[in-house]
Tab-separated table of C-alpha atoms in Angstrom:
chain	number	residue	atom	x	y	z
A	1	MET	CA	-9.178	23.490	-22.831
A	2	GLN	CA	-8.334	23.313	-26.518
A	3	PRO	CA	-5.973	20.531	-27.730
A	4	SER	CA	-3.576	23.215	-28.973
A	5	GLU	CA	-3.328	24.652	-25.444
A	6	LEU	CA	-2.577	21.211	-23.974
A	7	GLN	CA	0.176	20.731	-26.549
A	8	GLU	CA	1.556	24.167	-25.689
A	9	ILE	CA	1.730	23.335	-21.981
A	10	ALA	CA	3.410	19.998	-22.718
A	11	ARG	CA	6.013	21.758	-24.884
A	12	ALA	CA	6.720	24.351	-22.183
A	13	LEU	CA	7.267	21.672	-19.540
A	14	ARG	CA	9.397	19.564	-21.876
A	15	SER	CA	11.596	22.574	-22.631
A	16	ALA	CA	11.929	23.302	-18.906
A	17	ARG	CA	12.981	19.706	-18.265
A	18	ASP	CA	15.508	19.701	-21.098
A	19	SER	CA	17.071	23.016	-20.083
A	20	GLN	CA	16.736	22.646	-16.277
A	21	THR	CA	15.071	26.057	-16.355
A	22	PRO	CA	11.815	26.251	-14.370
A	23	ILE	CA	8.711	28.032	-15.602
A	24	GLN	CA	5.800	29.783	-13.934
A	25	ALA	CA	3.097	27.414	-12.741
A	26	PRO	CA	0.969	26.355	-15.738
A	27	THR	CA	-2.196	27.232	-13.810
A	28	LYS	CA	-0.984	30.842	-13.725
A	29	THR	CA	-0.344	31.004	-17.475
A	30	TRP	CA	-3.324	28.827	-18.445
A	31	PRO	CA	-5.999	29.425	-15.757
A	32	GLY	CA	-8.341	26.895	-17.374
A	33	LEU	CA	-6.028	23.992	-16.521
A	34	ASP	CA	-7.748	21.508	-14.191
A	35	ALA	CA	-6.799	18.016	-13.004
A	36	ASP	CA	-8.331	16.179	-15.962
A	37	SER	CA	-6.793	18.439	-18.608
A	38	ALA	CA	-3.473	18.319	-16.735
A	39	PHE	CA	-3.500	14.539	-16.965
A	40	GLU	CA	-3.941	14.863	-20.718
A	41	VAL	CA	-0.872	17.123	-20.757
A	42	GLN	CA	1.184	14.473	-18.986
A	43	ARG	CA	-0.166	11.822	-21.363
A	44	ILE	CA	0.941	13.979	-24.315
A	45	GLY	CA	4.394	14.287	-22.761
A	46	ALA	CA	4.710	10.532	-22.239
A	47	GLU	CA	3.493	9.726	-25.742
A	48	GLU	CA	5.976	12.173	-27.265
A	49	ALA	CA	8.828	10.602	-25.301
A	50	ILE	CA	7.777	7.109	-26.400
A	51	LYS	CA	7.649	8.214	-30.037
A	52	LYS	CA	11.286	9.291	-29.658
A	53	GLY	CA	12.364	5.883	-28.366
A	54	ASP	CA	11.499	5.943	-24.661
A	55	ARG	CA	9.425	3.166	-23.066
A	56	LEU	CA	6.551	3.069	-20.583
A	57	VAL	CA	7.592	0.917	-17.610
A	58	GLY	CA	4.846	1.675	-15.086
A	59	TYR	CA	3.050	4.294	-13.013
A	60	LYS	CA	3.600	6.256	-9.821
A	61	LEU	CA	1.562	7.774	-7.029
A	62	GLY	CA	2.846	10.774	-5.129
A	63	ASN	CA	1.905	12.971	-2.181
A	64	ILE	CA	-0.171	10.198	-0.633
A	65	ALA	CA	1.420	10.617	2.818
A	66	LYS	CA	0.203	13.536	4.923
A	67	VAL	CA	3.797	14.623	5.568
A	68	MET	CA	4.288	15.000	1.823
A	69	GLN	CA	1.034	16.901	1.291
A	70	SER	CA	1.974	19.293	4.080
A	71	ALA	CA	5.493	19.791	2.726
A	72	PHE	CA	4.293	20.774	-0.744
A	73	GLY	CA	1.017	22.481	0.108
A	74	LEU	CA	-1.224	19.910	-1.579
A	75	ASP	CA	-4.320	18.195	-0.272
A	76	HIS	CA	-4.622	15.489	-2.917
A	77	PRO	CA	-2.281	12.816	-4.312
A	78	ASP	CA	-0.707	13.151	-7.735
A	79	TYR	CA	0.224	10.446	-10.218
A	80	GLY	CA	2.199	9.950	-13.372
A	81	PHE	CA	3.828	7.731	-15.968
A	82	LEU	CA	7.140	5.989	-15.289
A	83	LEU	CA	9.437	6.000	-18.316
A	84	ALA	CA	12.576	3.955	-18.863
A	85	SER	CA	14.595	7.133	-19.407
A	86	THR	CA	14.041	8.164	-15.787
A	87	THR	CA	15.490	4.981	-14.280
A	88	ILE	CA	18.959	5.153	-12.726
A	89	TYR	CA	21.156	2.241	-11.642
A	90	GLU	CA	21.957	1.585	-7.989
A	91	GLY	CA	25.366	2.937	-7.043
A	92	SER	CA	25.307	5.550	-9.783
A	93	SER	CA	26.745	9.039	-9.502
A	94	LEU	CA	24.073	11.618	-10.327
A	95	PRO	CA	25.077	15.093	-11.536
A	96	ARG	CA	23.273	17.626	-9.341
A	97	ASN	CA	23.076	20.034	-12.290
A	98	GLN	CA	20.760	17.729	-14.247
A	99	TYR	CA	17.966	18.630	-11.819
A	100	ILE	CA	16.297	21.912	-10.882
A	101	LYS	CA	15.273	21.627	-7.215
A	102	PRO	CA	15.293	17.901	-6.391
A	103	PHE	CA	14.212	15.961	-3.301
A	104	VAL	CA	14.912	12.344	-2.302
A	105	GLU	CA	12.117	9.942	-1.327
A	106	LEU	CA	12.127	6.314	-0.161
A	107	GLU	CA	9.261	4.038	-1.095
A	108	PRO	CA	8.433	0.450	-1.986
A	109	ALA	CA	7.861	-0.513	-5.593
A	110	PHE	CA	5.841	-3.429	-6.914
A	111	VAL	CA	6.437	-5.475	-10.048
A	112	LEU	CA	3.327	-7.098	-11.522
A	113	ARG	CA	2.948	-10.681	-12.665
A	114	GLY	CA	-0.635	-10.172	-13.818
A	115	PRO	CA	-2.880	-7.377	-15.105
A	116	LEU	CA	-4.678	-5.050	-12.733
A	117	CYS	CA	-7.514	-2.685	-13.555
A	118	GLY	CA	-10.191	-0.594	-11.936
A	119	PRO	CA	-12.609	0.690	-11.049
A	120	ASN	CA	-13.445	-1.196	-7.868
A	121	ALA	CA	-10.097	-2.994	-7.577
A	122	THR	CA	-9.527	-4.179	-4.006
A	123	VAL	CA	-6.387	-4.768	-1.972
A	124	VAL	CA	-6.866	-8.494	-2.611
A	125	ASP	CA	-6.849	-7.822	-6.354
A	126	VAL	CA	-3.640	-5.865	-5.864
A	127	MET	CA	-1.968	-8.670	-3.907
A	128	ASN	CA	-2.969	-11.244	-6.495
A	129	ALA	CA	-1.438	-9.139	-9.281
A	130	ILE	CA	1.953	-8.528	-7.624
A	131	ASP	CA	4.952	-10.718	-8.359
A	132	TYR	CA	7.417	-9.132	-5.926
A	133	ALA	CA	8.313	-5.905	-4.130
A	134	ILE	CA	11.599	-3.984	-4.175
A	135	PRO	CA	12.916	-0.935	-2.314
A	136	ALA	CA	12.953	2.162	-4.487
A	137	VAL	CA	14.091	5.759	-4.434
A	138	GLU	CA	12.341	8.519	-6.294
A	139	ILE	CA	14.083	11.817	-6.891
A	140	ILE	CA	11.266	14.259	-7.405
A	141	ASP	CA	11.918	17.495	-9.276
A	142	SER	CA	9.516	20.195	-10.397
A	143	ARG	CA	9.719	22.163	-13.614
A	144	VAL	CA	7.704	24.857	-11.811
A	145	GLN	CA	9.527	27.743	-10.167
A	146	ASN	CA	10.094	27.184	-6.435
A	147	TRP	CA	7.676	24.233	-6.347
A	148	ALA	CA	4.797	26.746	-6.310
A	149	ILE	CA	2.335	24.086	-7.465
A	150	ASP	CA	-1.332	23.266	-7.300
A	151	LEU	CA	-2.554	19.776	-8.193
A	152	PRO	CA	-2.980	20.499	-11.946
A	153	ASP	CA	0.581	21.860	-12.096
A	154	THR	CA	2.219	18.722	-10.725
A	155	LEU	CA	-0.076	16.474	-12.779
A	156	ALA	CA	0.840	18.298	-15.993
A	157	ASP	CA	4.491	17.903	-14.945
A	158	ASN	CA	4.072	14.104	-14.767
A	159	GLY	CA	3.755	14.046	-11.005
A	160	SER	CA	7.005	16.020	-10.623
A	161	THR	CA	9.036	12.929	-11.449
A	162	GLY	CA	12.782	13.366	-11.794
A	163	SER	CA	14.485	9.968	-11.565
A	164	ILE	CA	13.845	6.581	-9.978
A	165	ILE	CA	16.280	4.016	-8.602
A	166	LEU	CA	14.991	0.458	-8.223
A	167	GLY	CA	16.696	-1.699	-5.609
A	168	GLY	CA	18.033	-5.197	-6.092
A	169	THR	CA	16.506	-7.008	-3.102
A	170	PRO	CA	13.200	-8.443	-4.348
A	171	ARG	CA	10.822	-9.920	-1.775
A	172	LYS	CA	7.503	-11.699	-1.968
A	173	LEU	CA	4.675	-9.975	-0.117
A	174	THR	CA	4.583	-12.795	2.440
A	175	GLU	CA	8.158	-11.897	3.441
A	176	LEU	CA	7.289	-8.292	4.290
A	177	THR	CA	5.111	-6.374	6.740
A	178	LEU	CA	4.173	-3.488	4.508
A	179	SER	CA	1.827	-1.974	7.088
A	180	ASP	CA	4.804	-1.431	9.432
A	181	THR	CA	8.277	-1.208	7.884
A	182	ARG	CA	10.643	1.547	8.987
A	183	GLY	CA	12.549	3.501	6.367
A	184	THR	CA	15.504	5.860	6.781
A	185	LEU	CA	17.464	8.296	4.635
A	186	SER	CA	21.088	9.044	5.467
A	187	PHE	CA	23.370	11.564	3.781
A	188	ASN	CA	27.147	11.494	4.244
A	189	GLY	CA	26.772	9.149	7.209
A	190	ARG	CA	24.129	11.213	9.025
A	191	GLN	CA	20.509	10.143	9.324
A	192	VAL	CA	18.338	12.922	7.890
A	193	MET	CA	14.805	11.454	7.784
A	194	THR	CA	12.791	8.481	8.996
A	195	GLY	CA	9.329	7.198	8.187
A	196	ASN	CA	7.175	4.114	8.037
A	197	THR	CA	5.288	2.390	5.238
A	198	ALA	CA	2.170	2.823	7.390
A	199	ASN	CA	2.290	6.464	6.237
A	200	VAL	CA	1.407	5.332	2.707
A	201	LEU	CA	-2.384	5.210	3.183
A	202	GLY	CA	-1.956	2.777	6.069
A	203	ASN	CA	-0.386	0.223	3.731
A	204	PRO	CA	1.222	0.735	0.292
A	205	LEU	CA	-1.063	-1.962	-1.113
A	206	SER	CA	-4.047	0.258	-0.316
A	207	ALA	CA	-2.328	3.142	-2.083
A	208	MET	CA	-1.796	0.968	-5.126
A	209	ALA	CA	-5.508	0.083	-5.177
A	210	TRP	CA	-6.311	3.803	-4.954
A	211	LEU	CA	-4.045	4.506	-7.910
A	212	VAL	CA	-5.382	1.821	-10.259
A	213	ASN	CA	-8.944	2.852	-9.463
A	214	ARG	CA	-8.139	6.527	-10.077
A	215	LEU	CA	-6.405	5.863	-13.395
A	216	ALA	CA	-9.308	3.722	-14.572
A	217	ALA	CA	-11.092	7.034	-15.198
A	218	TYR	CA	-8.498	7.617	-17.940
A	219	ASP	CA	-8.838	4.084	-19.395
A	220	ILE	CA	-5.472	3.013	-17.995
A	221	GLU	CA	-4.855	-0.560	-16.855
A	222	PHE	CA	-1.684	-1.942	-15.281
A	223	GLN	CA	0.075	-4.669	-17.274
A	224	PRO	CA	2.288	-7.646	-16.308
A	225	GLY	CA	5.901	-6.635	-15.851
A	226	GLN	CA	5.123	-3.002	-15.048
A	227	VAL	CA	6.523	-1.242	-11.985
A	228	ILE	CA	4.103	0.560	-9.688
A	229	MET	CA	5.377	3.049	-7.105
A	230	PRO	CA	2.745	3.890	-4.452
A	231	GLY	CA	4.376	6.889	-2.793
A	232	SER	CA	6.962	7.874	-0.222
A	233	CYS	CA	6.921	6.564	3.337
A	234	LEU	CA	8.678	9.687	4.654
A	235	GLU	CA	9.006	13.395	4.062
A	236	ALA	CA	11.158	14.125	1.022
A	237	VAL	CA	14.623	15.533	1.738
A	238	PRO	CA	16.272	18.207	-0.451
A	239	MET	CA	19.124	16.925	-2.631
A	240	GLU	CA	21.211	20.082	-2.526
A	241	GLU	CA	24.871	19.123	-2.529
A	242	ALA	CA	27.401	16.490	-3.511
A	243	GLY	CA	27.661	13.454	-1.281
A	244	HIS	CA	26.620	9.881	-0.578
A	245	TRP	CA	23.028	8.786	0.080
A	246	VAL	CA	22.005	5.561	1.864
A	247	CYS	CA	18.283	4.759	1.692
A	248	THR	CA	17.154	1.783	3.779
A	249	PHE	CA	14.073	-0.232	4.602
A	250	GLU	CA	14.894	-2.073	7.828
A	251	GLY	CA	14.959	-5.837	7.404
A	252	TRP	CA	14.562	-5.533	3.653
A	253	GLY	CA	17.209	-3.680	1.668
A	254	THR	CA	19.288	-0.583	0.994
A	255	ILE	CA	19.797	1.634	-2.055
A	256	GLU	CA	22.920	3.777	-2.262
A	257	PHE	CA	23.894	6.472	-4.750
A	258	ASN	CA	26.165	9.472	-5.048
A	259	VAL	CA	25.492	13.066	-6.049
A	260	VAL	CA	28.328	14.887	-7.803
């Protein structure tokens, strides 16, 4: 695709985000959009945000769990940039009208003490690069009408990222069993979804290795201090109404927030 077309797609998605007004899937309007060109669209979007004062804080992987791929009709993970402007504090009250059609996910997040790059990064490389892990919530939201997305659509839309909430209970990897940690989502005192970190490619550390190796194709390396989110451990739950969310990893920590 021509650079002017990539810029046009980035502008359309940025306008949809700013106005909370979804657009037709980019692959319908621009049939030539594939995964590689879609990643360039998301890179354009991130660079524009950074030029306006935002900050790159890390990267995310999405739709790695089979339950997520089935829910959104995808057969391949997506990935995107994490920007400071998308981070929300624990305990915050989130206006429902700042999103289009959001869903809540629970996942671990990793903060790096050292650099990490692919290709051919292993799980051992990942473990050596991590400083600590924290519980995290991602609120995914698509700028595409009715989530009618193919892989290039969600990639162009920065992996359908809405907001992220990073928890305040850091743990070293040796304190966790990331291949078998149960997670739950509760809304207004009622449990609405459960899952296990084993759903994240068997172990979220494996998912993180997958992500750094995939992004190496775009000359991206992870840097010390960055946050890496490897994907949800459970099926995302619609965030449709006002109320109180409690998002818990058993034996680790809880994130709570309100929707108003």
